[in-house]
CSV table of N, CA and C in Angstrom, one decimal:
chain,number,residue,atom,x,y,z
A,101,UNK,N,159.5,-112.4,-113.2
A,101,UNK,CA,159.8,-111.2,-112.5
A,101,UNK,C,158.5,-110.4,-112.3
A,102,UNK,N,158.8,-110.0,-110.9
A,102,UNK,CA,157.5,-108.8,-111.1
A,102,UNK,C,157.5,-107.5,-111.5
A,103,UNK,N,156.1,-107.2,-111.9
A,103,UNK,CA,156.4,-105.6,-112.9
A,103,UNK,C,156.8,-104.9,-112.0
A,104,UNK,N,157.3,-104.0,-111.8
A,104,UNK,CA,158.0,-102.7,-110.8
A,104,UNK,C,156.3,-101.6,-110.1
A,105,UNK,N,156.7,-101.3,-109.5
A,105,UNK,CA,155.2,-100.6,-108.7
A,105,UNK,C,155.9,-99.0,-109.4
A,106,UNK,N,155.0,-97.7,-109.5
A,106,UNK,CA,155.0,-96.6,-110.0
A,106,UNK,C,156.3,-96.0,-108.8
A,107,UNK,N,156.9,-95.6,-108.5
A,107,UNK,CA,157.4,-94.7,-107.7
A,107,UNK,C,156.9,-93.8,-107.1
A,108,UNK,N,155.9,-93.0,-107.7
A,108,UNK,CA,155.0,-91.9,-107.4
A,108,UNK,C,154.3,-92.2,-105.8
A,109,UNK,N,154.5,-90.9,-105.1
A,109,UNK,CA,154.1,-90.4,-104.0
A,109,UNK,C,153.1,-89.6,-104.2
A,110,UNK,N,152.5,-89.3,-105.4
A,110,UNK,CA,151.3,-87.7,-105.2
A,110,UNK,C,152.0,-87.0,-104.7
A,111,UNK,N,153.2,-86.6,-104.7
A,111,UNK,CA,153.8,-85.8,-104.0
A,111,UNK,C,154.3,-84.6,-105.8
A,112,UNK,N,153.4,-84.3,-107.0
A,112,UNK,CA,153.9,-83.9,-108.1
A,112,UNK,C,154.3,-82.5,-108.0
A,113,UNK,N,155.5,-82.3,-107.9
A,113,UNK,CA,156.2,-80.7,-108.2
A,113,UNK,C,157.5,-81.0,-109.4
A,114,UNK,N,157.6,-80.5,-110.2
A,114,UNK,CA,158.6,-80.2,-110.8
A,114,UNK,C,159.9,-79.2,-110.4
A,115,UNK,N,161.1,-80.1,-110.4
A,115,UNK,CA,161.7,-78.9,-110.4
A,115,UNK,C,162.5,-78.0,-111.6
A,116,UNK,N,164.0,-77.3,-111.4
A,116,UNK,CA,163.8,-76.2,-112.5
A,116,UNK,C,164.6,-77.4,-113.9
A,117,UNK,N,164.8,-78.6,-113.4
A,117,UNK,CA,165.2,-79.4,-114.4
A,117,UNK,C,164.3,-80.3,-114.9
A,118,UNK,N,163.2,-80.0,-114.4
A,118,UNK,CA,162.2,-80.7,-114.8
A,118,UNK,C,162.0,-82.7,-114.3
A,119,UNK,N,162.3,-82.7,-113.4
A,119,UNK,CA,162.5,-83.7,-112.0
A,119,UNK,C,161.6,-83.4,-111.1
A,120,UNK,N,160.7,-84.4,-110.7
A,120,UNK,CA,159.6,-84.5,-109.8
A,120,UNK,C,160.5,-84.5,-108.5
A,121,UNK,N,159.9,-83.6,-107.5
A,121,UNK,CA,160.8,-83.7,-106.6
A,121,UNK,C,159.8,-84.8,-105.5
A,122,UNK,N,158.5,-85.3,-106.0
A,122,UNK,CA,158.2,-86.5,-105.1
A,122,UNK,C,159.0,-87.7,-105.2
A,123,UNK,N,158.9,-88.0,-106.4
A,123,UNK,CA,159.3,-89.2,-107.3
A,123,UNK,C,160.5,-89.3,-107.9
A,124,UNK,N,161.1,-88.8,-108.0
A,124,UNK,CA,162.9,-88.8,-108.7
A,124,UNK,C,162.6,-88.4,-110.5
A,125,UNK,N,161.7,-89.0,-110.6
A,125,UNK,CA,161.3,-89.0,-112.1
A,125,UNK,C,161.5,-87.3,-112.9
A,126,UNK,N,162.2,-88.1,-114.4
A,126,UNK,CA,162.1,-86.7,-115.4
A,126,UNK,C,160.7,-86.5,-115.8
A,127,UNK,N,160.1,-85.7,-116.2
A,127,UNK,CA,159.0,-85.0,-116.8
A,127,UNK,C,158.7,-86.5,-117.7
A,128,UNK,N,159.8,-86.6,-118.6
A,128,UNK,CA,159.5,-87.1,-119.6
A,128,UNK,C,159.7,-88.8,-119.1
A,129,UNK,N,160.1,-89.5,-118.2
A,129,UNK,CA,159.8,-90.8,-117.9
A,129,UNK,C,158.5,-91.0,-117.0
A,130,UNK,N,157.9,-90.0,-116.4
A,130,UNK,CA,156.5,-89.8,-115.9
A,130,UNK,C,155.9,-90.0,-117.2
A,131,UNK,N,155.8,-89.6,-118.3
A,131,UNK,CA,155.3,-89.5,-119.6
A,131,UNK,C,155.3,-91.4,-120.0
A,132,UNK,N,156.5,-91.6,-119.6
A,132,UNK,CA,157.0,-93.1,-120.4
A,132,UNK,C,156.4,-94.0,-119.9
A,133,UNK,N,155.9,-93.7,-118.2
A,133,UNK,CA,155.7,-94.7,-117.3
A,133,UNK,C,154.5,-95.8,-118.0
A,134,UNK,N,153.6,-95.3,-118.1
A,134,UNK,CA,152.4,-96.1,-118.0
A,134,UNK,C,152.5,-97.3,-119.1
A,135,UNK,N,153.3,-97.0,-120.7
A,135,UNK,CA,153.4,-97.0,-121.0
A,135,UNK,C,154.9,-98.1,-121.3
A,136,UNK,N,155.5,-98.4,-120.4
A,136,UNK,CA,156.4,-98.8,-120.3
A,136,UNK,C,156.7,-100.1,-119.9
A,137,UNK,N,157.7,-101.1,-120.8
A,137,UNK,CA,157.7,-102.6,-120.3
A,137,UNK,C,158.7,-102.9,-118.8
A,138,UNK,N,158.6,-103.5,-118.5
A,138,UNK,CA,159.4,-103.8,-117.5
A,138,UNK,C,160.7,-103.6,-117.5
A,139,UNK,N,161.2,-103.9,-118.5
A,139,UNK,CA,163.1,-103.5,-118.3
A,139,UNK,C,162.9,-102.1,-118.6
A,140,UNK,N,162.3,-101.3,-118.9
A,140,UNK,CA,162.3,-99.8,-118.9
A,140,UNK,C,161.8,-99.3,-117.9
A,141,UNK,N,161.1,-99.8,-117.2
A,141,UNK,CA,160.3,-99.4,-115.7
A,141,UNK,C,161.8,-99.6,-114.4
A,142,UNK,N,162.5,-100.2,-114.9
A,142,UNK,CA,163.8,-101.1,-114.3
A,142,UNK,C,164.9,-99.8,-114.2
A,143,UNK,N,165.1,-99.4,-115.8
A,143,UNK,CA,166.3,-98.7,-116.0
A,143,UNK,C,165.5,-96.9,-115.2
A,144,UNK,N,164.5,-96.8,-115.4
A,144,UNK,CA,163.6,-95.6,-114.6
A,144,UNK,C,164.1,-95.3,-113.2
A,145,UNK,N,163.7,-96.5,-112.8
A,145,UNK,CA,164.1,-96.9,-111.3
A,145,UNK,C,165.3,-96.9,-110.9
A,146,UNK,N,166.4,-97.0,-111.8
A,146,UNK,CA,167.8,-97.0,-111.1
A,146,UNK,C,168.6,-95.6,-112.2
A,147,UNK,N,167.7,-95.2,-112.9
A,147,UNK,CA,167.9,-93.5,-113.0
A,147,UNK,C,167.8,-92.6,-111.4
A,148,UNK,N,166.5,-92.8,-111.0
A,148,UNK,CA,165.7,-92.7,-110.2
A,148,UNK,C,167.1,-92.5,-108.7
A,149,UNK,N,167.4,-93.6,-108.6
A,149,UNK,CA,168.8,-94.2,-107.6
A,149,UNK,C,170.0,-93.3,-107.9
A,150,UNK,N,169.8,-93.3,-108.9
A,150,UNK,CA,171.5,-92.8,-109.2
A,150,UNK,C,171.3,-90.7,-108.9
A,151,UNK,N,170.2,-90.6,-109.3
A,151,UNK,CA,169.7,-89.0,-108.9
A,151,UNK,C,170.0,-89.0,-107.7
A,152,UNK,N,169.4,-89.5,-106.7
A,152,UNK,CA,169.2,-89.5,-105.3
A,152,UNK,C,170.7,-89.4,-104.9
A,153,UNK,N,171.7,-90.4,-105.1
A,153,UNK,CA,173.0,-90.6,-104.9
A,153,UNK,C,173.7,-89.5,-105.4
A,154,UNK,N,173.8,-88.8,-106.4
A,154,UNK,CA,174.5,-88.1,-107.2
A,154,UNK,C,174.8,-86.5,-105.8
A,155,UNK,N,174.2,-85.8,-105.2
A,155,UNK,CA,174.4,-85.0,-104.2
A,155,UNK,C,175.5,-85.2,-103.3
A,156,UNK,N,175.2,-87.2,-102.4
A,156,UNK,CA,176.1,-87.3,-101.8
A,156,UNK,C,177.5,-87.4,-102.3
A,157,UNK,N,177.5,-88.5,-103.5
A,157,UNK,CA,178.9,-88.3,-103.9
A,157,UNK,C,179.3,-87.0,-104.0
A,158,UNK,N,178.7,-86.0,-104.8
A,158,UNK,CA,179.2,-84.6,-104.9
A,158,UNK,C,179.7,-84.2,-103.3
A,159,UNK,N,179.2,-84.4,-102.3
A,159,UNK,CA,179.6,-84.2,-101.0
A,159,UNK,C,181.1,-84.6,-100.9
A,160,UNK,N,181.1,-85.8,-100.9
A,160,UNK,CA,181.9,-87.0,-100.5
A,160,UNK,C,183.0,-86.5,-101.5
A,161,UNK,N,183.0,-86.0,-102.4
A,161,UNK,CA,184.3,-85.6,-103.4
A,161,UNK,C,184.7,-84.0,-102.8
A,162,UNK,N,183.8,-83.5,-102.8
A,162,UNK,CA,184.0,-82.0,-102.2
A,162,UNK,C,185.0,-82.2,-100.8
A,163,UNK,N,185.0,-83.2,-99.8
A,163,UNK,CA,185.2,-83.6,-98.8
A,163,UNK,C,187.1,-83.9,-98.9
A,164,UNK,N,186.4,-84.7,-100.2
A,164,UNK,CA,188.1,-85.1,-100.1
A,164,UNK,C,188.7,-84.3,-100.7
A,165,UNK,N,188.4,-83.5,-101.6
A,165,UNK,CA,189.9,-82.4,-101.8
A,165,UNK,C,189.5,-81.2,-101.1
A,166,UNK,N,189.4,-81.1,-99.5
A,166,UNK,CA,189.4,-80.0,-98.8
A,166,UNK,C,188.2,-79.1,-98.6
A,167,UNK,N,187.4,-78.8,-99.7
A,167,UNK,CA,186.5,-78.1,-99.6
A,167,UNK,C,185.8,-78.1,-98.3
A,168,UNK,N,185.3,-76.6,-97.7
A,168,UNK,CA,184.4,-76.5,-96.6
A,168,UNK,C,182.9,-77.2,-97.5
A,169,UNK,N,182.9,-77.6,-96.6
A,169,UNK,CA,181.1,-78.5,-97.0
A,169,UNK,C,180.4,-78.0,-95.6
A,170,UNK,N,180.7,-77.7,-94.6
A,170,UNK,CA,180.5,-77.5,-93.1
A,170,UNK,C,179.1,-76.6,-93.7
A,171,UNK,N,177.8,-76.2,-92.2
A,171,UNK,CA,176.9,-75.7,-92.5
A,171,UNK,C,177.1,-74.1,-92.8
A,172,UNK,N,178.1,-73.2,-92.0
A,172,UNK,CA,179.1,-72.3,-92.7
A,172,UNK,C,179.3,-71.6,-94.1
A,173,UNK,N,179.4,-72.4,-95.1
A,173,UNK,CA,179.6,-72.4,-96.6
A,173,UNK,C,178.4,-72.4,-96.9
A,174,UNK,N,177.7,-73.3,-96.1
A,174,UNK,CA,176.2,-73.0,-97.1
A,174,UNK,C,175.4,-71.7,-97.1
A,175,UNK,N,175.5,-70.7,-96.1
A,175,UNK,CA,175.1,-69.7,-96.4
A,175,UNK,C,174.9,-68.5,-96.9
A,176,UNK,N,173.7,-68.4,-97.9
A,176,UNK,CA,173.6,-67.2,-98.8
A,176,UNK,C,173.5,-68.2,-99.8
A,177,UNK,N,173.4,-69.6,-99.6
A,177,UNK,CA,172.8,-70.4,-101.2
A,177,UNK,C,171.2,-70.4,-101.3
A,178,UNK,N,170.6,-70.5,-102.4
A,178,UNK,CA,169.5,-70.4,-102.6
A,178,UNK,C,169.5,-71.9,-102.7
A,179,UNK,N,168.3,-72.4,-102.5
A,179,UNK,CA,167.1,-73.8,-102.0
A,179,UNK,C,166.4,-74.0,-102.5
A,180,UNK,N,165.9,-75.0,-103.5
A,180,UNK,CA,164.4,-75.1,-103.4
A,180,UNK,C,163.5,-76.0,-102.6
A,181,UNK,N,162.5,-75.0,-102.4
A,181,UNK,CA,162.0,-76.4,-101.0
A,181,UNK,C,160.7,-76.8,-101.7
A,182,UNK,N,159.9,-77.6,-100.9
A,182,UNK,CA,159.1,-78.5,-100.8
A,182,UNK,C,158.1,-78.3,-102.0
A,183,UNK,N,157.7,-77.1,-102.0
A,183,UNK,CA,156.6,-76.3,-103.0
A,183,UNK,C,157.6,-76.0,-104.3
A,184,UNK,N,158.3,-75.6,-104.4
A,184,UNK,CA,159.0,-75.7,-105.6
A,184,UNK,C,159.4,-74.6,-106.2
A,185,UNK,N,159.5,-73.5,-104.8
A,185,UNK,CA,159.7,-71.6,-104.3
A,185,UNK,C,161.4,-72.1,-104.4
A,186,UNK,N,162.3,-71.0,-104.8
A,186,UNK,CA,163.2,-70.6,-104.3
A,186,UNK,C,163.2,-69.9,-102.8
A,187,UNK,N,164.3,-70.5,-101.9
A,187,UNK,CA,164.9,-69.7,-100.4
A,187,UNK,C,166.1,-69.5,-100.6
A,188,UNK,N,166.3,-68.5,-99.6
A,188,UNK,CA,167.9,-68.1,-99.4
A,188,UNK,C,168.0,-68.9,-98.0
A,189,UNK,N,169.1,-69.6,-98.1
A,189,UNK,CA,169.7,-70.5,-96.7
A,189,UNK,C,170.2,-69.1,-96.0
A,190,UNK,N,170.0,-68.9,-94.7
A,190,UNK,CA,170.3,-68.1,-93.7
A,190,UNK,C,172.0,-68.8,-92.9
């Protein structure tokens, strides 16, 4: 098999859970990476997947028992964007 490539974008912000918002990665498996065998570079990587995923499901369930999800409901939530600033959605 081949070793897995880093994830990493140089894209390094933390956010308030301590999740790179370039890379998916925790604080602490950035820490693990270098350092890390291949089935752990594996299980990183499908951490990594399941993060990414975990929003939509929340959607997709909010959807089905009725909840407004529409762009409507979202306003007046706070955001964090790109820099790693809280916004207020308008």
């Amino acid at each position: 098999m081949v070793t897995p490539a880093s994830p990493c974008i140089r894209h390094c912000t933390l956010d308030n859970q301590d999740i790179c918002i370039g890379c998916g990665r925790s604080l602490e498996e950035i820490l693990q990476w270098s350092a890390a065998d291949d089935r752990r570079k594996r299980q990183i990587l499908q951490r990594i997947a399941e993060r990414k995923q975990a929003p939509l499901v929340m959607l997709l369930a909010a959807e089905q028992e009725g909840l407004d999800t529409g762009e409507n409901n979202l306003r007046g939530h706070r955001r964090q964007d790109q820099t790693g600033d809280f916004t207020e959605d308008v």
